[in-house]
């Protein structure tokens, strides 16, 4: 998986330049859970790598890049991009669409974002039911609503890979629109799910904060699936670094 070495500010600047030129694109924000899924599936790995921008949502990816000697400048999360890109959208007059979350959450997120950026135009919100794509016509209904709204920025918080598969398809319908697969960012923006304090995010402990808040839903994912994968990934990066150092010293 290739991750772009960009800061959040650089992501916003890139999207601004591209939108002003009439070009759309797709942003994927991989964390450990996404990396684990992509490592097991060539199709999901291609889904991530085919995005226009891939930025590290998870701190373990930042740590891995440092071990490999190619450090990423910072963690860039969907939960932060929903604010910084909405700020840019308000300044440039780009209509924004919020897609995902439980019923009412996208509406609440739109209200919070608009309160922060009064010039922001939220042209639509949608909260498709769980596994909507498996129900007759569900994916087409969601697609039609987004296309009809004609946004310039779409934040899709449906979980990987569902959100990313959908926005890859929507990009064909709206080639001048930027799409961000943002996971729980809509719920964070709405305030219905609290974010970890800044010091925990910087220390790579946001997962522990979320686990404490939703142990029943997240325990298996974080402790059984993701944590061992993260340890193996970082250990592999450390071994690779030592091999390169040994070769350099020969």
PDB file of C-alpha atoms in Angstrom:
ATOM      1  CA  UNK A   1       0.000   0.000   0.000  1.00  0.00           C
ATOM      2  CA  UNK A   2       1.380   3.409  -0.999  1.00  0.00           C
ATOM      3  CA  UNK A   3       0.641   6.362   1.323  1.00  0.00           C
ATOM      4  CA  UNK A   4       1.078   9.953   0.146  1.00  0.00           C
ATOM      5  CA  UNK A   5       3.468  11.980   2.360  1.00  0.00           C
ATOM      6  CA  UNK A   6       1.157  14.943   2.805  1.00  0.00           C
ATOM      7  CA  UNK A   7       0.065  17.134   5.680  1.00  0.00           C
ATOM      8  CA  UNK A   8      -3.600  17.940   6.204  1.00  0.00           C
ATOM      9  CA  UNK A   9      -2.956  21.444   4.882  1.00  0.00           C
ATOM     10  CA  UNK A  10      -1.368  20.033   1.729  1.00  0.00           C
ATOM     11  CA  UNK A  11      -4.358  17.751   1.166  1.00  0.00           C
ATOM     12  CA  UNK A  12      -6.705  20.734   1.360  1.00  0.00           C
ATOM     13  CA  UNK A  13      -4.473  22.722  -1.003  1.00  0.00           C
ATOM     14  CA  UNK A  14      -4.375  19.832  -3.494  1.00  0.00           C
ATOM     15  CA  UNK A  15      -8.152  19.402  -3.467  1.00  0.00           C
ATOM     16  CA  UNK A  16      -8.599  23.164  -3.863  1.00  0.00           C
ATOM     17  CA  UNK A  17      -6.348  23.307  -6.917  1.00  0.00           C
ATOM     18  CA  UNK A  18      -8.047  20.301  -8.497  1.00  0.00           C
ATOM     19  CA  UNK A  19     -11.599  21.502  -7.867  1.00  0.00           C
ATOM     20  CA  UNK A  20     -10.803  24.965  -9.188  1.00  0.00           C
ATOM     21  CA  UNK A  21      -9.520  23.243 -12.333  1.00  0.00           C
ATOM     22  CA  UNK A  22     -12.740  21.231 -12.638  1.00  0.00           C
ATOM     23  CA  UNK A  23     -11.150  17.914 -11.687  1.00  0.00           C
ATOM     24  CA  UNK A  24     -12.514  15.527  -9.089  1.00  0.00           C
ATOM     25  CA  UNK A  25     -10.895  12.693  -7.196  1.00  0.00           C
ATOM     26  CA  UNK A  26     -11.061  10.253  -4.325  1.00  0.00           C
ATOM     27  CA  UNK A  27      -9.363  10.219  -0.922  1.00  0.00           C
ATOM     28  CA  UNK A  28      -8.846   7.056   1.130  1.00  0.00           C
ATOM     29  CA  UNK A  29      -7.755   7.375   4.771  1.00  0.00           C
ATOM     30  CA  UNK A  30      -6.392   3.955   5.772  1.00  0.00           C
ATOM     31  CA  UNK A  31      -5.991   2.891   9.376  1.00  0.00           C
ATOM     32  CA  UNK A  32      -4.796  -0.478  10.684  1.00  0.00           C
ATOM     33  CA  UNK A  33      -8.184  -2.104  10.084  1.00  0.00           C
ATOM     34  CA  UNK A  34      -8.152  -1.012   6.429  1.00  0.00           C
ATOM     35  CA  UNK A  35      -4.524  -2.109   6.022  1.00  0.00           C
ATOM     36  CA  UNK A  36      -5.364  -5.516   7.452  1.00  0.00           C
ATOM     37  CA  UNK A  37      -8.289  -5.952   5.064  1.00  0.00           C
ATOM     38  CA  UNK A  38      -6.230  -4.777   2.083  1.00  0.00           C
ATOM     39  CA  UNK A  39      -3.376  -7.145   2.986  1.00  0.00           C
ATOM     40  CA  UNK A  40      -5.731 -10.104   2.654  1.00  0.00           C
ATOM     41  CA  UNK A  41      -7.439  -9.022  -0.565  1.00  0.00           C
ATOM     42  CA  UNK A  42      -5.811  -7.909  -3.832  1.00  0.00           C
ATOM     43  CA  UNK A  43      -9.125  -6.318  -4.829  1.00  0.00           C
ATOM     44  CA  UNK A  44      -9.288  -4.183  -1.679  1.00  0.00           C
ATOM     45  CA  UNK A  45      -5.606  -3.320  -1.991  1.00  0.00           C
ATOM     46  CA  UNK A  46      -6.298  -2.058  -5.519  1.00  0.00           C
ATOM     47  CA  UNK A  47      -9.326  -0.128  -4.244  1.00  0.00           C
ATOM     48  CA  UNK A  48      -7.049   1.765  -1.853  1.00  0.00           C
ATOM     49  CA  UNK A  49      -4.099   2.229  -4.188  1.00  0.00           C
ATOM     50  CA  UNK A  50      -6.286   3.443  -7.064  1.00  0.00           C
ATOM     51  CA  UNK A  51      -7.449   6.458  -5.042  1.00  0.00           C
ATOM     52  CA  UNK A  52      -6.089   9.855  -6.034  1.00  0.00           C
ATOM     53  CA  UNK A  53      -4.850  10.504  -2.489  1.00  0.00           C
ATOM     54  CA  UNK A  54      -4.073   7.975   0.229  1.00  0.00           C
ATOM     55  CA  UNK A  55      -3.295   9.519   3.616  1.00  0.00           C
ATOM     56  CA  UNK A  56      -2.496   7.826   6.922  1.00  0.00           C
ATOM     57  CA  UNK A  57      -5.431   7.886   9.315  1.00  0.00           C
ATOM     58  CA  UNK A  58      -3.689   5.537  11.753  1.00  0.00           C
ATOM     59  CA  UNK A  59      -0.632   6.430  13.852  1.00  0.00           C
ATOM     60  CA  UNK A  60       0.891   2.940  13.339  1.00  0.00           C
ATOM     61  CA  UNK A  61       1.288   3.836   9.653  1.00  0.00           C
ATOM     62  CA  UNK A  62       3.206   6.959  10.674  1.00  0.00           C
ATOM     63  CA  UNK A  63       5.398   4.882  13.016  1.00  0.00           C
ATOM     64  CA  UNK A  64       5.985   2.303  10.277  1.00  0.00           C
ATOM     65  CA  UNK A  65       7.090   5.023   7.852  1.00  0.00           C
ATOM     66  CA  UNK A  66       9.614   6.287  10.400  1.00  0.00           C
ATOM     67  CA  UNK A  67      11.023   2.798  10.930  1.00  0.00           C
ATOM     68  CA  UNK A  68      11.452   2.448   7.165  1.00  0.00           C
ATOM     69  CA  UNK A  69      13.276   5.769   6.929  1.00  0.00           C
ATOM     70  CA  UNK A  70      10.569   7.403   4.819  1.00  0.00           C
ATOM     71  CA  UNK A  71       8.641   9.324   7.483  1.00  0.00           C
ATOM     72  CA  UNK A  72       5.175  10.630   6.810  1.00  0.00           C
ATOM     73  CA  UNK A  73       4.838  14.253   7.966  1.00  0.00           C
ATOM     74  CA  UNK A  74       1.758  13.641  10.113  1.00  0.00           C
ATOM     75  CA  UNK A  75      -1.425  11.682  10.608  1.00  0.00           C
ATOM     76  CA  UNK A  76      -4.263  12.930   8.392  1.00  0.00           C
ATOM     77  CA  UNK A  77      -7.682  11.702   9.505  1.00  0.00           C
ATOM     78  CA  UNK A  78     -11.108  11.820   7.943  1.00  0.00           C
ATOM     79  CA  UNK A  79     -12.341  13.261  11.238  1.00  0.00           C
ATOM     80  CA  UNK A  80     -10.065  16.276  10.712  1.00  0.00           C
ATOM     81  CA  UNK A  81     -10.544  16.575   6.950  1.00  0.00           C
ATOM     82  CA  UNK A  82     -14.314  16.906   7.307  1.00  0.00           C
ATOM     83  CA  UNK A  83     -13.645  20.215   9.100  1.00  0.00           C
ATOM     84  CA  UNK A  84     -10.729  21.569   7.095  1.00  0.00           C
ATOM     85  CA  UNK A  85     -12.262  20.685   3.727  1.00  0.00           C
ATOM     86  CA  UNK A  86     -15.644  22.080   4.815  1.00  0.00           C
ATOM     87  CA  UNK A  87     -13.877  25.311   5.730  1.00  0.00           C
ATOM     88  CA  UNK A  88     -12.398  25.434   2.224  1.00  0.00           C
ATOM     89  CA  UNK A  89     -15.806  24.575   0.749  1.00  0.00           C
ATOM     90  CA  UNK A  90     -17.413  27.484   2.591  1.00  0.00           C
ATOM     91  CA  UNK A  91     -14.723  29.842   1.310  1.00  0.00           C
ATOM     92  CA  UNK A  92     -14.969  28.683  -2.310  1.00  0.00           C
ATOM     93  CA  UNK A  93     -18.711  28.035  -2.495  1.00  0.00           C
ATOM     94  CA  UNK A  94     -18.486  24.280  -3.064  1.00  0.00           C
ATOM     95  CA  UNK A  95     -21.664  22.388  -2.136  1.00  0.00           C
ATOM     96  CA  UNK A  96     -21.059  19.530   0.306  1.00  0.00           C
ATOM     97  CA  UNK A  97     -22.885  16.220   0.740  1.00  0.00           C
ATOM     98  CA  UNK A  98     -22.829  14.065   3.898  1.00  0.00           C
ATOM     99  CA  UNK A  99     -23.429  10.359   3.408  1.00  0.00           C
ATOM    100  CA  UNK A 100     -23.550   7.916   6.305  1.00  0.00           C
ATOM    101  CA  UNK A 101     -24.152   7.493  10.006  1.00  0.00           C
ATOM    102  CA  UNK A 102     -27.271   6.414  11.910  1.00  0.00           C
ATOM    103  CA  UNK A 103     -30.558   8.238  11.205  1.00  0.00           C
ATOM    104  CA  UNK A 104     -30.315  11.908  12.080  1.00  0.00           C
ATOM    105  CA  UNK A 105     -26.550  11.961  12.553  1.00  0.00           C
ATOM    106  CA  UNK A 106     -25.703  13.443   9.136  1.00  0.00           C
ATOM    107  CA  UNK A 107     -28.323  16.151   9.743  1.00  0.00           C
ATOM    108  CA  UNK A 108     -26.728  16.946  13.104  1.00  0.00           C
ATOM    109  CA  UNK A 109     -23.268  17.000  11.514  1.00  0.00           C
ATOM    110  CA  UNK A 110     -24.499  19.384   8.823  1.00  0.00           C
ATOM    111  CA  UNK A 111     -25.859  21.649  11.538  1.00  0.00           C
ATOM    112  CA  UNK A 112     -22.558  21.660  13.452  1.00  0.00           C
ATOM    113  CA  UNK A 113     -20.458  22.279  10.344  1.00  0.00           C
ATOM    114  CA  UNK A 114     -22.758  25.085   9.190  1.00  0.00           C
ATOM    115  CA  UNK A 115     -22.645  26.683  12.634  1.00  0.00           C
ATOM    116  CA  UNK A 116     -18.852  26.736  12.413  1.00  0.00           C
ATOM    117  CA  UNK A 117     -18.763  27.857   8.772  1.00  0.00           C
ATOM    118  CA  UNK A 118     -21.908  29.949   8.090  1.00  0.00           C
ATOM    119  CA  UNK A 119     -21.185  30.200   4.360  1.00  0.00           C
ATOM    120  CA  UNK A 120     -21.089  26.402   3.973  1.00  0.00           C
ATOM    121  CA  UNK A 121     -23.746  24.995   1.643  1.00  0.00           C
ATOM    122  CA  UNK A 122     -24.712  21.436   2.556  1.00  0.00           C
ATOM    123  CA  UNK A 123     -26.647  20.371  -0.521  1.00  0.00           C
ATOM    124  CA  UNK A 124     -27.740  16.998   0.840  1.00  0.00           C
ATOM    125  CA  UNK A 125     -27.518  14.399   3.587  1.00  0.00           C
ATOM    126  CA  UNK A 126     -28.338  10.701   3.533  1.00  0.00           C
ATOM    127  CA  UNK A 127     -28.191   7.884   6.080  1.00  0.00           C
ATOM    128  CA  UNK A 128     -28.634   4.619   4.154  1.00  0.00           C
ATOM    129  CA  UNK A 129     -29.660   1.624   6.281  1.00  0.00           C
ATOM    130  CA  UNK A 130     -27.083  -0.993   7.207  1.00  0.00           C
ATOM    131  CA  UNK A 131     -26.192  -3.236   4.236  1.00  0.00           C
ATOM    132  CA  UNK A 132     -28.265  -1.019   1.954  1.00  0.00           C
ATOM    133  CA  UNK A 133     -26.265  -2.224  -1.044  1.00  0.00           C
ATOM    134  CA  UNK A 134     -27.562  -5.766  -0.535  1.00  0.00           C
ATOM    135  CA  UNK A 135     -31.195  -4.726  -0.805  1.00  0.00           C
ATOM    136  CA  UNK A 136     -32.970  -4.381  -4.116  1.00  0.00           C
ATOM    137  CA  UNK A 137     -32.191  -1.001  -5.634  1.00  0.00           C
ATOM    138  CA  UNK A 138     -30.504   0.283  -2.459  1.00  0.00           C
ATOM    139  CA  UNK A 139     -27.215   1.233  -4.062  1.00  0.00           C
ATOM    140  CA  UNK A 140     -28.967   2.859  -7.028  1.00  0.00           C
ATOM    141  CA  UNK A 141     -31.171   4.977  -4.747  1.00  0.00           C
ATOM    142  CA  UNK A 142     -28.142   6.264  -2.869  1.00  0.00           C
ATOM    143  CA  UNK A 143     -26.298   6.935  -6.130  1.00  0.00           C
ATOM    144  CA  UNK A 144     -29.228   8.804  -7.634  1.00  0.00           C
ATOM    145  CA  UNK A 145     -29.598  11.070  -4.603  1.00  0.00           C
ATOM    146  CA  UNK A 146     -25.943  12.065  -4.645  1.00  0.00           C
ATOM    147  CA  UNK A 147     -25.868  12.649  -8.405  1.00  0.00           C
ATOM    148  CA  UNK A 148     -29.055  14.748  -8.244  1.00  0.00           C
ATOM    149  CA  UNK A 149     -27.605  16.938  -5.463  1.00  0.00           C
ATOM    150  CA  UNK A 150     -24.499  17.629  -7.634  1.00  0.00           C
ATOM    151  CA  UNK A 151     -22.058  18.269  -4.773  1.00  0.00           C
ATOM    152  CA  UNK A 152     -18.408  19.208  -5.174  1.00  0.00           C
ATOM    153  CA  UNK A 153     -17.376  17.463  -1.959  1.00  0.00           C
ATOM    154  CA  UNK A 154     -18.818  14.220  -0.604  1.00  0.00           C
ATOM    155  CA  UNK A 155     -17.974  12.824   2.818  1.00  0.00           C
ATOM    156  CA  UNK A 156     -18.890   9.133   2.896  1.00  0.00           C
ATOM    157  CA  UNK A 157     -18.927   7.555   6.338  1.00  0.00           C
ATOM    158  CA  UNK A 158     -20.156   4.043   5.617  1.00  0.00           C
ATOM    159  CA  UNK A 159     -17.134   2.024   6.707  1.00  0.00           C
ATOM    160  CA  UNK A 160     -14.504   0.324   4.601  1.00  0.00           C
ATOM    161  CA  UNK A 161     -14.842  -1.079   1.982  1.00  0.00           C
ATOM    162  CA  UNK A 162     -18.486  -0.144   1.517  1.00  0.00           C
ATOM    163  CA  UNK A 163     -17.888   3.616   1.395  1.00  0.00           C
ATOM    164  CA  UNK A 164     -14.875   3.322  -0.896  1.00  0.00           C
ATOM    165  CA  UNK A 165     -16.531   0.952  -3.337  1.00  0.00           C
ATOM    166  CA  UNK A 166     -19.486   3.322  -3.566  1.00  0.00           C
ATOM    167  CA  UNK A 167     -17.448   6.484  -4.097  1.00  0.00           C
ATOM    168  CA  UNK A 168     -15.304   4.769  -6.720  1.00  0.00           C
ATOM    169  CA  UNK A 169     -18.535   4.228  -8.643  1.00  0.00           C
ATOM    170  CA  UNK A 170     -19.863   7.728  -7.930  1.00  0.00           C
ATOM    171  CA  UNK A 171     -16.658   9.227  -9.266  1.00  0.00           C
ATOM    172  CA  UNK A 172     -17.655   7.994 -12.707  1.00  0.00           C
ATOM    173  CA  UNK A 173     -20.967   9.856 -12.437  1.00  0.00           C
ATOM    174  CA  UNK A 174     -19.468  13.024 -10.947  1.00  0.00           C
ATOM    175  CA  UNK A 175     -15.957  13.415 -12.404  1.00  0.00           C
ATOM    176  CA  UNK A 176     -15.665  16.971 -11.087  1.00  0.00           C
ATOM    177  CA  UNK A 177     -16.387  16.002  -7.460  1.00  0.00           C
ATOM    178  CA  UNK A 178     -14.006  15.026  -4.659  1.00  0.00           C
ATOM    179  CA  UNK A 179     -14.988  12.128  -2.410  1.00  0.00           C
ATOM    180  CA  UNK A 180     -13.600  11.386   1.050  1.00  0.00           C
ATOM    181  CA  UNK A 181     -14.046   7.983   2.680  1.00  0.00           C
ATOM    182  CA  UNK A 182     -14.196   9.201   6.253  1.00  0.00           C
ATOM    183  CA  UNK A 183     -15.495   6.380   8.485  1.00  0.00           C
ATOM    184  CA  UNK A 184     -16.852   7.746  11.766  1.00  0.00           C
ATOM    185  CA  UNK A 185     -16.048  11.379  10.900  1.00  0.00           C
ATOM    186  CA  UNK A 186     -19.700  12.316  10.380  1.00  0.00           C
ATOM    187  CA  UNK A 187     -20.621  11.019  13.838  1.00  0.00           C
ATOM    188  CA  UNK A 188     -17.620  12.849  15.317  1.00  0.00           C
ATOM    189  CA  UNK A 189     -18.682  16.090  13.610  1.00  0.00           C
ATOM    190  CA  UNK A 190     -22.230  15.644  14.870  1.00  0.00           C
ATOM    191  CA  UNK A 191     -20.975  15.141  18.420  1.00  0.00           C
ATOM    192  CA  UNK A 192     -22.851  11.857  18.809  1.00  0.00           C
ATOM    193  CA  UNK A 193     -19.545   9.976  19.160  1.00  0.00           C
ATOM    194  CA  UNK A 194     -16.853  11.759  21.216  1.00  0.00           C
ATOM    195  CA  UNK A 195     -13.282  12.007  19.940  1.00  0.00           C
ATOM    196  CA  UNK A 196     -10.296  11.223  22.086  1.00  0.00           C
ATOM    197  CA  UNK A 197      -8.400  14.140  23.631  1.00  0.00           C
ATOM    198  CA  UNK A 198      -5.643  15.591  21.480  1.00  0.00           C
ATOM    199  CA  UNK A 199      -2.834  14.056  23.548  1.00  0.00           C
ATOM    200  CA  UNK A 200      -4.313  10.569  23.077  1.00  0.00           C
ATOM    201  CA  UNK A 201      -4.634  11.087  19.332  1.00  0.00           C
ATOM    202  CA  UNK A 202      -1.043  12.256  19.102  1.00  0.00           C
ATOM    203  CA  UNK A 203       0.188   9.301  21.143  1.00  0.00           C
ATOM    204  CA  UNK A 204      -1.647   6.782  18.949  1.00  0.00           C
ATOM    205  CA  UNK A 205      -4.131   5.919  21.700  1.00  0.00           C
ATOM    206  CA  UNK A 206      -7.368   7.024  20.069  1.00  0.00           C
ATOM    207  CA  UNK A 207      -8.262   3.352  19.593  1.00  0.00           C
ATOM    208  CA  UNK A 208      -8.112   2.853  23.400  1.00  0.00           C
ATOM    209  CA  UNK A 209     -10.462   5.798  23.949  1.00  0.00           C
ATOM    210  CA  UNK A 210     -12.943   4.433  21.424  1.00  0.00           C
ATOM    211  CA  UNK A 211     -12.638   0.922  22.845  1.00  0.00           C
ATOM    212  CA  UNK A 212     -13.497   2.214  26.310  1.00  0.00           C
ATOM    213  CA  UNK A 213     -16.594   3.914  24.895  1.00  0.00           C
ATOM    214  CA  UNK A 214     -17.820   1.005  22.749  1.00  0.00           C
ATOM    215  CA  UNK A 215     -16.252  -2.210  24.102  1.00  0.00           C
ATOM    216  CA  UNK A 216     -18.985  -4.519  22.850  1.00  0.00           C
ATOM    217  CA  UNK A 217     -18.661  -3.359  19.252  1.00  0.00           C
ATOM    218  CA  UNK A 218     -14.924  -2.732  19.042  1.00  0.00           C
ATOM    219  CA  UNK A 219     -13.190  -5.228  21.344  1.00  0.00           C
ATOM    220  CA  UNK A 220     -12.773  -8.014  18.802  1.00  0.00           C
ATOM    221  CA  UNK A 221     -11.824  -5.649  15.989  1.00  0.00           C
ATOM    222  CA  UNK A 222      -9.199  -3.758  17.976  1.00  0.00           C
ATOM    223  CA  UNK A 223      -7.764  -6.422  20.275  1.00  0.00           C
ATOM    224  CA  UNK A 224      -8.137  -9.666  18.332  1.00  0.00           C
ATOM    225  CA  UNK A 225      -7.775  -8.475  14.717  1.00  0.00           C
ATOM    226  CA  UNK A 226      -6.014  -5.104  14.539  1.00  0.00           C
ATOM    227  CA  UNK A 227      -3.536  -5.119  17.425  1.00  0.00           C
ATOM    228  CA  UNK A 228      -1.702  -8.320  16.380  1.00  0.00           C
ATOM    229  CA  UNK A 229      -1.599  -7.076  12.770  1.00  0.00           C
ATOM    230  CA  UNK A 230      -0.122  -3.742  13.882  1.00  0.00           C
ATOM    231  CA  UNK A 231       2.546  -5.503  15.956  1.00  0.00           C
ATOM    232  CA  UNK A 232       3.485  -7.763  13.036  1.00  0.00           C
ATOM    233  CA  UNK A 233       3.593  -4.799  10.648  1.00  0.00           C
ATOM    234  CA  UNK A 234       5.842  -2.724  12.892  1.00  0.00           C
ATOM    235  CA  UNK A 235       8.077  -5.704  13.648  1.00  0.00           C
ATOM    236  CA  UNK A 236       8.433  -6.348   9.917  1.00  0.00           C
ATOM    237  CA  UNK A 237       9.392  -2.721   9.314  1.00  0.00           C
ATOM    238  CA  UNK A 238      11.970  -2.908  12.099  1.00  0.00           C
ATOM    239  CA  UNK A 239      13.513  -6.076  10.639  1.00  0.00           C
ATOM    240  CA  UNK A 240      13.678  -4.442   7.210  1.00  0.00           C
ATOM    241  CA  UNK A 241      15.374  -1.390   8.674  1.00  0.00           C
ATOM    242  CA  UNK A 242      17.977  -3.555  10.410  1.00  0.00           C
ATOM    243  CA  UNK A 243      18.666  -5.495   7.203  1.00  0.00           C
ATOM    244  CA  UNK A 244      19.196  -2.266   5.274  1.00  0.00           C
ATOM    245  CA  UNK A 245      21.484  -0.950   8.023  1.00  0.00           C
ATOM    246  CA  UNK A 246      23.469  -4.177   7.988  1.00  0.00           C
ATOM    247  CA  UNK A 247      23.903  -4.047   4.196  1.00  0.00           C
ATOM    248  CA  UNK A 248      24.967  -0.413   4.378  1.00  0.00           C
ATOM    249  CA  UNK A 249      27.643  -1.345   6.913  1.00  0.00           C
ATOM    250  CA  UNK A 250      29.129  -4.141   4.811  1.00  0.00           C
TER     251      UNK A 250
END
